[in-house]
XYZ file of C-alpha atoms in Angstrom:
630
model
C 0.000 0.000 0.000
C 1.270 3.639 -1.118
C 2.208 5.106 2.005
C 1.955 8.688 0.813
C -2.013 9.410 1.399
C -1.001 7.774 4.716
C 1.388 10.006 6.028
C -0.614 13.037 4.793
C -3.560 11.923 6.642
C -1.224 12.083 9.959
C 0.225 15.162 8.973
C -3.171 16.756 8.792
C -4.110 15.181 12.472
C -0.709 16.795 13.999
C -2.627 18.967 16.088
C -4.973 15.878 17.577
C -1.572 14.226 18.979
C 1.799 16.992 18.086
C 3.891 14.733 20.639
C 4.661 11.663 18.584
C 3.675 9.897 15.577
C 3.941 6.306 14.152
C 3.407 4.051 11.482
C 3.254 0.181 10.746
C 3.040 -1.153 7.930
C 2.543 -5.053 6.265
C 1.273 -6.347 3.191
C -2.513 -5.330 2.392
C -2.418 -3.032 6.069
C -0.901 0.350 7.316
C -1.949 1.719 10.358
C -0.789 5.691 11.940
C -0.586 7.300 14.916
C -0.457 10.399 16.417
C 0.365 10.835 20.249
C -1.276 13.141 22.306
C 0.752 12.114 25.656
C -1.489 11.621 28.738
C -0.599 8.124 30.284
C 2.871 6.651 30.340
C 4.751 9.645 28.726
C 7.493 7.243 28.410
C 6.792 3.983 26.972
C 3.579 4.509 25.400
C 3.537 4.800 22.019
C 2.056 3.868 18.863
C 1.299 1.918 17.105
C 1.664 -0.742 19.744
C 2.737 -4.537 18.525
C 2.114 -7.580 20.771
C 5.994 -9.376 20.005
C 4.373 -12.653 20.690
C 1.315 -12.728 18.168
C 2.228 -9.328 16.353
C -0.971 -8.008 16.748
C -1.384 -4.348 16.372
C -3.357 -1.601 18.295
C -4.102 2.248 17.129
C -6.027 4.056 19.804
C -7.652 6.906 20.428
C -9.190 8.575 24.008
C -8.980 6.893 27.400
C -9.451 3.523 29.086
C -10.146 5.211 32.735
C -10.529 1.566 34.457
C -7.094 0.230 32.880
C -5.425 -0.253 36.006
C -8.081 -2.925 37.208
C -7.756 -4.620 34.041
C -4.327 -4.730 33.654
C -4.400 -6.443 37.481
C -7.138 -8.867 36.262
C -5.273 -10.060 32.871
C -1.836 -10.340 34.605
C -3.414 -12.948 36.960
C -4.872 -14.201 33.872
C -1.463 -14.872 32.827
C -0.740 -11.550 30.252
C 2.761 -9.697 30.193
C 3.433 -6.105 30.260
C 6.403 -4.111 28.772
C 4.518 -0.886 29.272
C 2.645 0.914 32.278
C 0.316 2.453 28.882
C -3.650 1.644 29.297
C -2.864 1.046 25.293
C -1.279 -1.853 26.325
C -3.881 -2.867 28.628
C -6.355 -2.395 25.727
C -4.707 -4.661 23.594
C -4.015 -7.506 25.765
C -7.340 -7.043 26.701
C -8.949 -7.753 23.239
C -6.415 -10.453 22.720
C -7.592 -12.144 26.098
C -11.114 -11.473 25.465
C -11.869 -10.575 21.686
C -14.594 -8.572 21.323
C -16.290 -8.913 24.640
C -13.393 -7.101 26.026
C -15.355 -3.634 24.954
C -18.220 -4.760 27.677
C -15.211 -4.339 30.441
C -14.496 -0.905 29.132
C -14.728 2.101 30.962
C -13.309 5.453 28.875
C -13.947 6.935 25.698
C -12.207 5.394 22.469
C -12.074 4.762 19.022
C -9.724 1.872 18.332
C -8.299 -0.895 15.755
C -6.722 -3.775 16.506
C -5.294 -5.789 13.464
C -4.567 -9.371 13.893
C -2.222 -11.082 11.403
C -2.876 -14.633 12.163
C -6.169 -14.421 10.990
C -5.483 -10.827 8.737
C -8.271 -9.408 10.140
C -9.264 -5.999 11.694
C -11.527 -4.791 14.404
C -12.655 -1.307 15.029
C -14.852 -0.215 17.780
C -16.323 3.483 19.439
C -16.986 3.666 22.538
C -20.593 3.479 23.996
C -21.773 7.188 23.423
C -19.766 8.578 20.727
C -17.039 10.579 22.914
C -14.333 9.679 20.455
C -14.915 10.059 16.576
C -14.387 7.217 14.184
C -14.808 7.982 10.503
C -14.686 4.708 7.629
C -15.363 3.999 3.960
C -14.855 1.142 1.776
C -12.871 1.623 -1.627
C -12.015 -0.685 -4.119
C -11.881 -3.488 -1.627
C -9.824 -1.904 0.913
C -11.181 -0.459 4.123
C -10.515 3.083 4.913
C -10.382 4.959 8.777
C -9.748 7.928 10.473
C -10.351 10.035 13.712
C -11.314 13.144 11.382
C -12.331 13.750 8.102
C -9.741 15.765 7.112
C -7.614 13.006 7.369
C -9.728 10.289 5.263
C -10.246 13.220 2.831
C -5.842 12.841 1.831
C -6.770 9.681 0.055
C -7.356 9.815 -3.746
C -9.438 7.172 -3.184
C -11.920 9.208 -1.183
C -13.500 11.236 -3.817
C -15.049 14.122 -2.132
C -18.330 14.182 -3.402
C -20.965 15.000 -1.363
C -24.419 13.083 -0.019
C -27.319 14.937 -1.091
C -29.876 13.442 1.542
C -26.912 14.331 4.569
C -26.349 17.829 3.426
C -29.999 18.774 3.201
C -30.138 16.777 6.756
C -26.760 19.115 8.188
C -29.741 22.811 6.538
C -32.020 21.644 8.795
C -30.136 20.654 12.249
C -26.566 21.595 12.012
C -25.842 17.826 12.108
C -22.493 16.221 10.049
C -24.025 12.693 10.117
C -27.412 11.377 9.464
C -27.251 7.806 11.033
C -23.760 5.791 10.170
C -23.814 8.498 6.832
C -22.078 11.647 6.416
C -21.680 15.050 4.026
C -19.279 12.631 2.064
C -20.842 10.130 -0.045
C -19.347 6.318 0.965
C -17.840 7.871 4.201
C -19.525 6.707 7.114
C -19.507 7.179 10.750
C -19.397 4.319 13.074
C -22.358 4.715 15.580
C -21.511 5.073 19.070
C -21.726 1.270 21.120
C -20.749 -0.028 17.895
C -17.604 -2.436 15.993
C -16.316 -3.632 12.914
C -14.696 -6.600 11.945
C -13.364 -6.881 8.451
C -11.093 -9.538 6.415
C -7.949 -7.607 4.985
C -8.934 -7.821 1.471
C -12.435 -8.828 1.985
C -13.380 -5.970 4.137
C -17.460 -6.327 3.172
C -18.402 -6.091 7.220
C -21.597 -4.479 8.830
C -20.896 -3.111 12.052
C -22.761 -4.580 15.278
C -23.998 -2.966 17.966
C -22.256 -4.106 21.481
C -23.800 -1.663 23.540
C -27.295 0.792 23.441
C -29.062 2.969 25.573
C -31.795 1.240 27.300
C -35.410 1.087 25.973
C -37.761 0.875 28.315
C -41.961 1.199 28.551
C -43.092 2.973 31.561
C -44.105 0.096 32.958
C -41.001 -1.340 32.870
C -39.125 0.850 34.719
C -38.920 0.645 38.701
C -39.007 4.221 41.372
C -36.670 3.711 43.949
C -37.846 6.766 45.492
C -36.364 10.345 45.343
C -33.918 10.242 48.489
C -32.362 7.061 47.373
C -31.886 8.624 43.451
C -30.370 11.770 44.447
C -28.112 9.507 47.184
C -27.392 6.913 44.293
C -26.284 10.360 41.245
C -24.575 11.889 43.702
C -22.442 8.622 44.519
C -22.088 7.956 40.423
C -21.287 11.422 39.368
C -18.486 11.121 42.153
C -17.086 7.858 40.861
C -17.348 9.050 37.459
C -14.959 12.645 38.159
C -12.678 10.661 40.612
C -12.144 7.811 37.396
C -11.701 10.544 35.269
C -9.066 12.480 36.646
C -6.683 9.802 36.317
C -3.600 11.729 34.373
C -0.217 11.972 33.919
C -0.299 15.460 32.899
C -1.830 18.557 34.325
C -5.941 18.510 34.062
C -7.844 21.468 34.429
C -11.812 21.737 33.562
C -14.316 24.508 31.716
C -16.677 26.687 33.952
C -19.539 28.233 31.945
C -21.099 29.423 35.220
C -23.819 26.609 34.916
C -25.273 24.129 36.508
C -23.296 21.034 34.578
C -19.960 22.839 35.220
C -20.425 24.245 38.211
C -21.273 20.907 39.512
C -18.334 19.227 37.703
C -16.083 22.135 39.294
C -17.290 21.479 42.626
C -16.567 17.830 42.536
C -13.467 17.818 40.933
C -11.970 20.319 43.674
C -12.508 18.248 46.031
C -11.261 15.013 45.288
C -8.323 16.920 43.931
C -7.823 18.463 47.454
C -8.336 21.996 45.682
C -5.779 21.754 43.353
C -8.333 22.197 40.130
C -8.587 25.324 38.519
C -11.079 26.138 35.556
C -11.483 28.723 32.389
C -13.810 30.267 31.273
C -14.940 32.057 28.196
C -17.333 34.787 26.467
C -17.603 38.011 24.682
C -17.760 41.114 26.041
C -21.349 41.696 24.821
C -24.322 41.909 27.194
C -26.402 38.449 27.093
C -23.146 36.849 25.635
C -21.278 35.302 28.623
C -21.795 34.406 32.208
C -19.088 36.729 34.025
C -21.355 37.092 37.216
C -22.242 33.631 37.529
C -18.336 32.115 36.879
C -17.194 34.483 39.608
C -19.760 33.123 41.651
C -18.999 29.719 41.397
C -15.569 30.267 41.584
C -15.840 32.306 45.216
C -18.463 29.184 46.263
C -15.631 26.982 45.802
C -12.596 28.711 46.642
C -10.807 28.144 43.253
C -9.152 29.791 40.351
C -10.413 30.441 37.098
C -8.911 32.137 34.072
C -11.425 34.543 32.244
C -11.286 34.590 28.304
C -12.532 37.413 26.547
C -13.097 37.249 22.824
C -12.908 39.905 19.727
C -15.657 39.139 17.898
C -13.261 40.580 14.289
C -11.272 37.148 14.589
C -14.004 34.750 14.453
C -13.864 34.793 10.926
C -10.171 33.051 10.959
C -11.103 31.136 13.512
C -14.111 29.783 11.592
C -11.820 28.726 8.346
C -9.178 27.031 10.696
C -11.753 24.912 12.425
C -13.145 23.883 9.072
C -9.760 22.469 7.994
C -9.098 20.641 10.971
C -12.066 19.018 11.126
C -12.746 18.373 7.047
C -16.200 19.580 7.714
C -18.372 22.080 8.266
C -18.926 23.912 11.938
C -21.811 22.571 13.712
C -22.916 24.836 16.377
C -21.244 28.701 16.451
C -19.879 27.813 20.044
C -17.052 25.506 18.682
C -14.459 28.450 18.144
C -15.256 29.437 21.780
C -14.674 26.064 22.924
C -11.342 25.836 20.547
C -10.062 29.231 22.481
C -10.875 27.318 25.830
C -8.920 24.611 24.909
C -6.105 26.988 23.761
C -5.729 28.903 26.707
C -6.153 25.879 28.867
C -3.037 24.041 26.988
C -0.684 26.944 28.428
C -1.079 25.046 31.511
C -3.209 21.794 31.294
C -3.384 18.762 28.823
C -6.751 17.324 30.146
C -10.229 19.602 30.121
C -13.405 18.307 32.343
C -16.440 19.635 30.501
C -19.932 19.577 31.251
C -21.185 18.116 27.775
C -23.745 15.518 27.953
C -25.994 16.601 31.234
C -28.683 18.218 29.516
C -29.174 14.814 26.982
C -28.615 12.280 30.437
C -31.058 14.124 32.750
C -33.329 16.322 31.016
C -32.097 19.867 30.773
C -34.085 20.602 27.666
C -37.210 22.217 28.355
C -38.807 23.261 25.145
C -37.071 19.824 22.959
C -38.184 17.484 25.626
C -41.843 18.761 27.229
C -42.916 19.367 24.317
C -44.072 15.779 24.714
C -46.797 16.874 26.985
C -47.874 19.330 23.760
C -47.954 16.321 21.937
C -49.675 14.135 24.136
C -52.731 16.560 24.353
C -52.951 18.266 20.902
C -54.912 17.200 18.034
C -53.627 15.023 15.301
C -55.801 16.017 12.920
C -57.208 19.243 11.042
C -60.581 20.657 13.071
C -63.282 19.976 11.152
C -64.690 23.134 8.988
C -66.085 25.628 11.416
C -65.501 23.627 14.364
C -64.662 25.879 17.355
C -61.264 25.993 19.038
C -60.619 25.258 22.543
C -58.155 27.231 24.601
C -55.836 24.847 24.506
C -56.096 24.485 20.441
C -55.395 28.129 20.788
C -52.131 27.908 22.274
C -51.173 24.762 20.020
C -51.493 27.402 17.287
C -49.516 30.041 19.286
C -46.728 27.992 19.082
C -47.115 25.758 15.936
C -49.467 28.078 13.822
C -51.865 25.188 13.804
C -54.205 23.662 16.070
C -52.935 19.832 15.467
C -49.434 17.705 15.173
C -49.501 15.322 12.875
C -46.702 13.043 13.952
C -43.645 13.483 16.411
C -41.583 14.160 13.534
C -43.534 17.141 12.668
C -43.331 18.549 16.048
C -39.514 17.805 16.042
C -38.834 19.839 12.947
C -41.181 22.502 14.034
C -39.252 22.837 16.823
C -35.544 22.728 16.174
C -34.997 23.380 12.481
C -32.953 25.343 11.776
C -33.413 26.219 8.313
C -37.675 24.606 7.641
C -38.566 22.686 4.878
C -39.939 25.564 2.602
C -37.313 28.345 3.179
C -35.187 25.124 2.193
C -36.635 24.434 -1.063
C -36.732 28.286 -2.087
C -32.908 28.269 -0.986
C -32.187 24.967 -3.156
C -31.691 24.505 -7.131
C -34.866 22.666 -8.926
C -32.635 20.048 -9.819
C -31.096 19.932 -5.998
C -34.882 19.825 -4.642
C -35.944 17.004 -7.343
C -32.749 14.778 -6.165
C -33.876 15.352 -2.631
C -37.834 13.720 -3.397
C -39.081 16.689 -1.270
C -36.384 15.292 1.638
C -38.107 12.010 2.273
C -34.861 10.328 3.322
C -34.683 12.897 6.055
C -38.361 12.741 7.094
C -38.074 8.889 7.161
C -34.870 9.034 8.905
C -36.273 11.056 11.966
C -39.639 9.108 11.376
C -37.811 5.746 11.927
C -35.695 6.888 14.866
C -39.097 7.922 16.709
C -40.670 4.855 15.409
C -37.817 3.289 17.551
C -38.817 4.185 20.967
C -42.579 3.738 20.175
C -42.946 2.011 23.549
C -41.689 4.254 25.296
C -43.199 7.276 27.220
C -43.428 10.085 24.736
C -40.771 12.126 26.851
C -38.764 9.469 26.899
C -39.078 8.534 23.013
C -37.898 12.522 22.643
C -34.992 12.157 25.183
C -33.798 8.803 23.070
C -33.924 10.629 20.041
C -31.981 13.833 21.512
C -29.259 11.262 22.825
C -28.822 9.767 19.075
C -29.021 12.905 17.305
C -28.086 15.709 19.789
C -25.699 14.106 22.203
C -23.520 13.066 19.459
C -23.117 15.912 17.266
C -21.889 17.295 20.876
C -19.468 15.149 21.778
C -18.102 15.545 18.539
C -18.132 19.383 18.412
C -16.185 18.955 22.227
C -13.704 16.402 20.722
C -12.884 18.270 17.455
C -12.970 21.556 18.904
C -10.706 20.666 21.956
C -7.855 18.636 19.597
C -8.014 21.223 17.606
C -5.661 22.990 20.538
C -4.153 19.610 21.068
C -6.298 18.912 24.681
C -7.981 16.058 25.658
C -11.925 16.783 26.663
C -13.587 14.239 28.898
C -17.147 14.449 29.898
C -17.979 12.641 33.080
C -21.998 12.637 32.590
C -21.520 10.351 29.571
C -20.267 7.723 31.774
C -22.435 4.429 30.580
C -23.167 3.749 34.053
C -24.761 6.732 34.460
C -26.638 6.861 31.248
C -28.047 3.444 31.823
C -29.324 4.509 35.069
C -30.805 7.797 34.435
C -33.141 5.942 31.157
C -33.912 3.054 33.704
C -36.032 5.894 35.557
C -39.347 7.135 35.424
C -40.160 10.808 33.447
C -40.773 12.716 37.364
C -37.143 12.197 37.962
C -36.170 14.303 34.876
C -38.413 16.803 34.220
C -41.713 17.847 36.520
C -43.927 20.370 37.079
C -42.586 22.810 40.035
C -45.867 22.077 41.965
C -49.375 21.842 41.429
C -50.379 25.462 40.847
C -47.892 25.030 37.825
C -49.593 22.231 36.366
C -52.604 24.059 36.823
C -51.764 26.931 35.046
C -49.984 25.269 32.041
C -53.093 23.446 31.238
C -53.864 26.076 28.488
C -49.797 26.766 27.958
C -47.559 25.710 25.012
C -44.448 24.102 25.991
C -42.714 27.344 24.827
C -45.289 29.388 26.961
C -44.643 27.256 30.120
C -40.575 27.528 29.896
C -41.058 31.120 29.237
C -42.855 31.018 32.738
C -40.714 28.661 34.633
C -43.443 26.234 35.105
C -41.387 23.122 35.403
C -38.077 21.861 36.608
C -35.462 20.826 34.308
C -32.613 18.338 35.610
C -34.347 17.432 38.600
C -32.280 15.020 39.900
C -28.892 16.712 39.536
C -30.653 19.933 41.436
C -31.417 17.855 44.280
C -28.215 15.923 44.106
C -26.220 19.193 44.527
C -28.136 21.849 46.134
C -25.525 22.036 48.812
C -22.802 22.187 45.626
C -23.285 25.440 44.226
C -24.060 28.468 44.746
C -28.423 29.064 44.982
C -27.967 32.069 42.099
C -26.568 29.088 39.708
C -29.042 26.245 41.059
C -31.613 28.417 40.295
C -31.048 30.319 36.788
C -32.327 29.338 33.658
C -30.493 27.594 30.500
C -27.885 29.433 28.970
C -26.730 27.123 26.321
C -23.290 28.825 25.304
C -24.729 31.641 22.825
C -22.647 33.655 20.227
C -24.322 36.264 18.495
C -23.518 34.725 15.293
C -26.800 35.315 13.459
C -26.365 39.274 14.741
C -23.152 39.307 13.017
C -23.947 37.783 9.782
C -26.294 40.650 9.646
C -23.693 42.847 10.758
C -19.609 42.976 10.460
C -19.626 38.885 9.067
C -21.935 40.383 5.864
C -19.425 40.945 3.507
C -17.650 37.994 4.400
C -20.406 35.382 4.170
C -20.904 36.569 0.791
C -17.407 36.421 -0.290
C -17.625 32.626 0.868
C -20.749 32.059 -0.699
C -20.086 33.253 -4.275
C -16.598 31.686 -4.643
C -18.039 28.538 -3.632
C -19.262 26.243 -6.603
C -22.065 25.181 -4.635
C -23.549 28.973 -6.076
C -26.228 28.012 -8.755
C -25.223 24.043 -8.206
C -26.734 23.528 -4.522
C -28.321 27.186 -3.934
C -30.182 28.519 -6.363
C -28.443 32.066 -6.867
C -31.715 34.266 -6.408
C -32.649 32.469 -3.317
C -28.902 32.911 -1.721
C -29.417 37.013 -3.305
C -32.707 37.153 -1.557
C -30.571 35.736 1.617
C -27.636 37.751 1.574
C -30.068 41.034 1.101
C -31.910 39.944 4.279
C -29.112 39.105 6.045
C -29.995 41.260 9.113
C -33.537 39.434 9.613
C -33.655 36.551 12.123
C -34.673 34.140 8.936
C -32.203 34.925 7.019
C -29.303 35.309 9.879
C -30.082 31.468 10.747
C -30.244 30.564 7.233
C -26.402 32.024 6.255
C -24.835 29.702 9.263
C -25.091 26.451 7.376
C -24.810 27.916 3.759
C -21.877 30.009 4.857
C -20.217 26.916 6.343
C -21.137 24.537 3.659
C -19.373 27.056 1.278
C -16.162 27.599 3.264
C -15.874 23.560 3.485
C -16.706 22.695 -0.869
C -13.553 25.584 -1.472
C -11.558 24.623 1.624
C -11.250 20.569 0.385
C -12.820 21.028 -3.221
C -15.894 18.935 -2.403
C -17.726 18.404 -5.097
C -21.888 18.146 -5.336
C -23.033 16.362 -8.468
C -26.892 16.373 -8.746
């Protein structure tokens, strides 16, 4: 194998390991590495060989239980020339096979190539922490951590998937399922592995590990005092495991709940050695100054304030785009990236709060929505017929009495560009290819299909976890190796996860008291937030009331805003233009009067949200030359 593309694809992944590299290489199989050093500085790296079978390991992320394994397979008779959890992994899989990724605890996403039988095995961890991109050419199996990477191959033709990129208009997402903005190029789902024959790589991947799916009936209440004892006793074994390091760890403090909470744990089993960062701009309704100062007097601890200039977002934009090899997902990953950069000065490691919203229901408007559903019509009123009050505020909301399915409530809700601005925004022949987007209504129609049993706020929180959770953990990962830091994320321990879906809807999400539930009787979902009707993240609220400080327990959702839709209307104008009509996507994807009638609009709420994803598809087609064939 040509070992050109290879080293390329390393070369573009410096900054996701800059402290060492390696390659192996046999006939039909090459395997890189980059090092980002965190355990055994000294003896870890990769790629790893077995000398006695010459099996092989790449690996990427954390195996936070390592040290019990490696005790367990040493009395199981397995050698060790390094004090790496690498190592550990590998023996691991050669002790166990594949049921060695039910012993895991970390984030990864691994291959392990065994010569004896010339076969390879990839695997992602349970929830998607750690990326893993793959495509099959020609009869060879290609992988990566990032696109960009997968992207050096000339076998990789960068042509994009018509149904993905219509699904990335509507919800900022990079995959749809296992597919992604490049056609052939697929994700591997999180819980899931690959096995494939070198040379006769034709493998579907399996699923080793889910989220669990439960009726309401199924699941068991242990009562409140003994759930808020058992999360607070898990969320402490999941920050202790994960501040196992051989380099300096630090954490993020957005002056939230999930942080704050993260912060406050981590301090102390640390013995108040962990300090935090913080960022923001210096606009008002833009950052959480008060609130990080506040949690940072609460728990006696340091934390480094960065303040942003909105004029170099524009560089920072481009420079994500070409480390990831796709486009930006939500406007908060160049924040994020100038966390992670400040952080490196002094820290390798980064605790972030990712993941708590999606684990114990921090979502007000995306997840009660389900008690909209539950009580609206599903069908038009007949002619004439009067409307009730609560048909009323249905229409308020969704500018129509009824919902017709969940998935029309879902897009409702959180698309960001809708269906019909889409089509005026699209070619004819783009809008014909799509069918009128029925792989991405059936998609989303499927996935709800999925959790028919369960509760409808639970069916919504499942499909938040596949679809939300992961384009987060992704935006943390890339945006965090981007400055060459590791991000960990202790609420997506699977321990946790598994617990929190085990429980009844109360424990997530309730109604403050009864007077609330009286009064959103005639409410929307957007009507009752807007009110304060109902308590989000119940359980971690109780669990740490005595954890933060009552102004942070207390305040509302933040969720990490930029102003980006203000500046595309604004200063960004001129430049989202620029990218727009250099891009061949101009009259090929977008139909040139609907990006004119756009770009002319710019400063309307519309047509702000509308330039995000065109603006980034653009930068990403010139950026890597992606081409869109219709």
């Amino acid at each position: 194998m040509p070992l050109d593309s290879m080293r390329a694809g390393m070369d573009r992944m410096a900054l996701r390991g800059p402290d060492d590299h390696g390659l192996f290489s046999a006939p039909g199989v090459a395997l890189g590495h980059r090092r980002l050093s965190i355990i055994d500085l000294r003896t870890g790296q990769q790629p790893l060989v077995d000398p006695a079978t010459g099996t092989v390991v790449v690996f990427n992320g954390e195996i936070y239980n390592y040290r019990g394994l490696r005790e367990e397979l040493i009395r199981a008779g397995r050698t060790f020339r390094t004090a790496s959890d690498t190592e550990v992994l590998l023996q691991a899989c050669l002790e166990w096979g594949v049921r060695a990724l039910d012993r895991l605890s970390g984030m990864y996403a691994f291959a392990v190539y065994e010569p004896a039988h010339k076969r390879l095995f990839l695997a992602r961890d349970r929830l998607g922490i750690k990326p893993l991109f793959y495509s099959l050419r020609d009869g060879r199996l290609f992988f990566a951590s990032s696109m960009s990477a997968l992207l050096c191959f000339p076998e990789i033709e960068p042509v994009m998937d018509p149904a993905a990129v219509s699904h990335y208009l509507t919800t900022l997402r990079t995959t749809m399922d296992r597919r992604t903005l490049i056609k052939g190029v697929c994700a591997l789902l999180p819980g899931e592995y690959l096995v494939a024959g070198v040379g006769n790589p034709q493998a579907e991947p399996r699923r080793y590990w889910d989220i669990p799916v439960l009726a309401p009936e199924e699941k068991e209440d242990p009562g409140i005092d003994r759930t808020v004892e058992r999360v607070s006793e898990m969320m402490t074994d999941s920050i202790r495991e994960q501040l196992i390091s051989d380099v300096p760890l630090g954490g993020f403090l957005s002056g939230g709940l999930d942080s704050s909470v993260i912060a406050s744990l981590a301090n102390r089993l640390s013995g108040g050695r962990f300090d935090a960062y913080s960022v923001g701009y210096d606009i008002d309704g833009y950052n959480e100054w008060p609130f990080v100062r506040a949690a940072t007097a609460f728990h006696d601890m340091d934390c480094k304030e960065i303040h942003l200039k909105p004029e170099e977002y524009p560089a920072d934009w481009k420079f994500l785009i070409g480390q990831k090899g796709l486009p930006i997902s939500t406007s908060n990953e160049i924040p994020i990236y100038h966390l992670a950069r400040a952080l490196k000065k002094d820290f390798t490691v980064a605790l972030s709060g990712e993941g708590a919203d999606e684990i114990f229901g921090g979502y007000v408007i995306p997840y009660f929505a389900s008690f909209d559903y539950d009580r609206a019509r599903h069908s038009e009123p007949a002619a004439g017929e009067e409307l009730s009050a609560l048909d009323r505020a249905m229409r308020r909301l969704y500018r129509r009495p009824f919902l017709l399915c969940h998935a029309d409530q879902h897009f409702i809700l959180n698309s960001w560009i809708s269906f019909a601005q889409k089509r005026a925004l699209l070619t004819r022949a783009a809008w014909d290819v799509l069918g009128g987007d029925e792989e991405v209504c059936g998609f989303y129609e499927g996935l709800f299909d999925r959790f028919a049993k369960c509760s409808t706020l639970d069916n919504y929180m499942h499909v938040h976890a596949r679809v939300n959770l992961e384009g987060l953990l992704f935006r943390v990962d890339s945006s965090t190796m981007a400055a060459s830091v590791e991000g960990r994320v202790p609420y997506t321990d699977h321990r946790i996860v598994e617990y929190l879906f085990s429980l009844p809807d109360h424990y997530k999400i309730d109604w403050k008291d009864a007077a609330a539930k009286e009064k959103g009787a005639i409410r929307n979902v957007q009507e009752i937030d807007r009110d304060g009707l109902v308590e989000s993240k119940l359980l971690l609220r109780r669990a740490f009331a005595a954890n933060v400080p009552r102004e942070i327990l207390d305040r509302p959702k933040m969720s990490f805003p930029v102003p980006v839709r203000e500046w595309l209307g604004g200063f960004m104008k001129d430049f989202a233009a620029e990218a727009i009509r250099d891009s061949a996507l101009a009259g090929t994807l977008f139909d040139a009067k609907g990006l004119d009638q756009v770009l002319q609009t710019a400063d309307t709420p519309l047509s702000g949200m509308a330039l995000w994803p065109v603006t980034n598809l653009s930068l990403w087609q010139k950026e890597f030359g992606i081409r869109y064939e219709a």
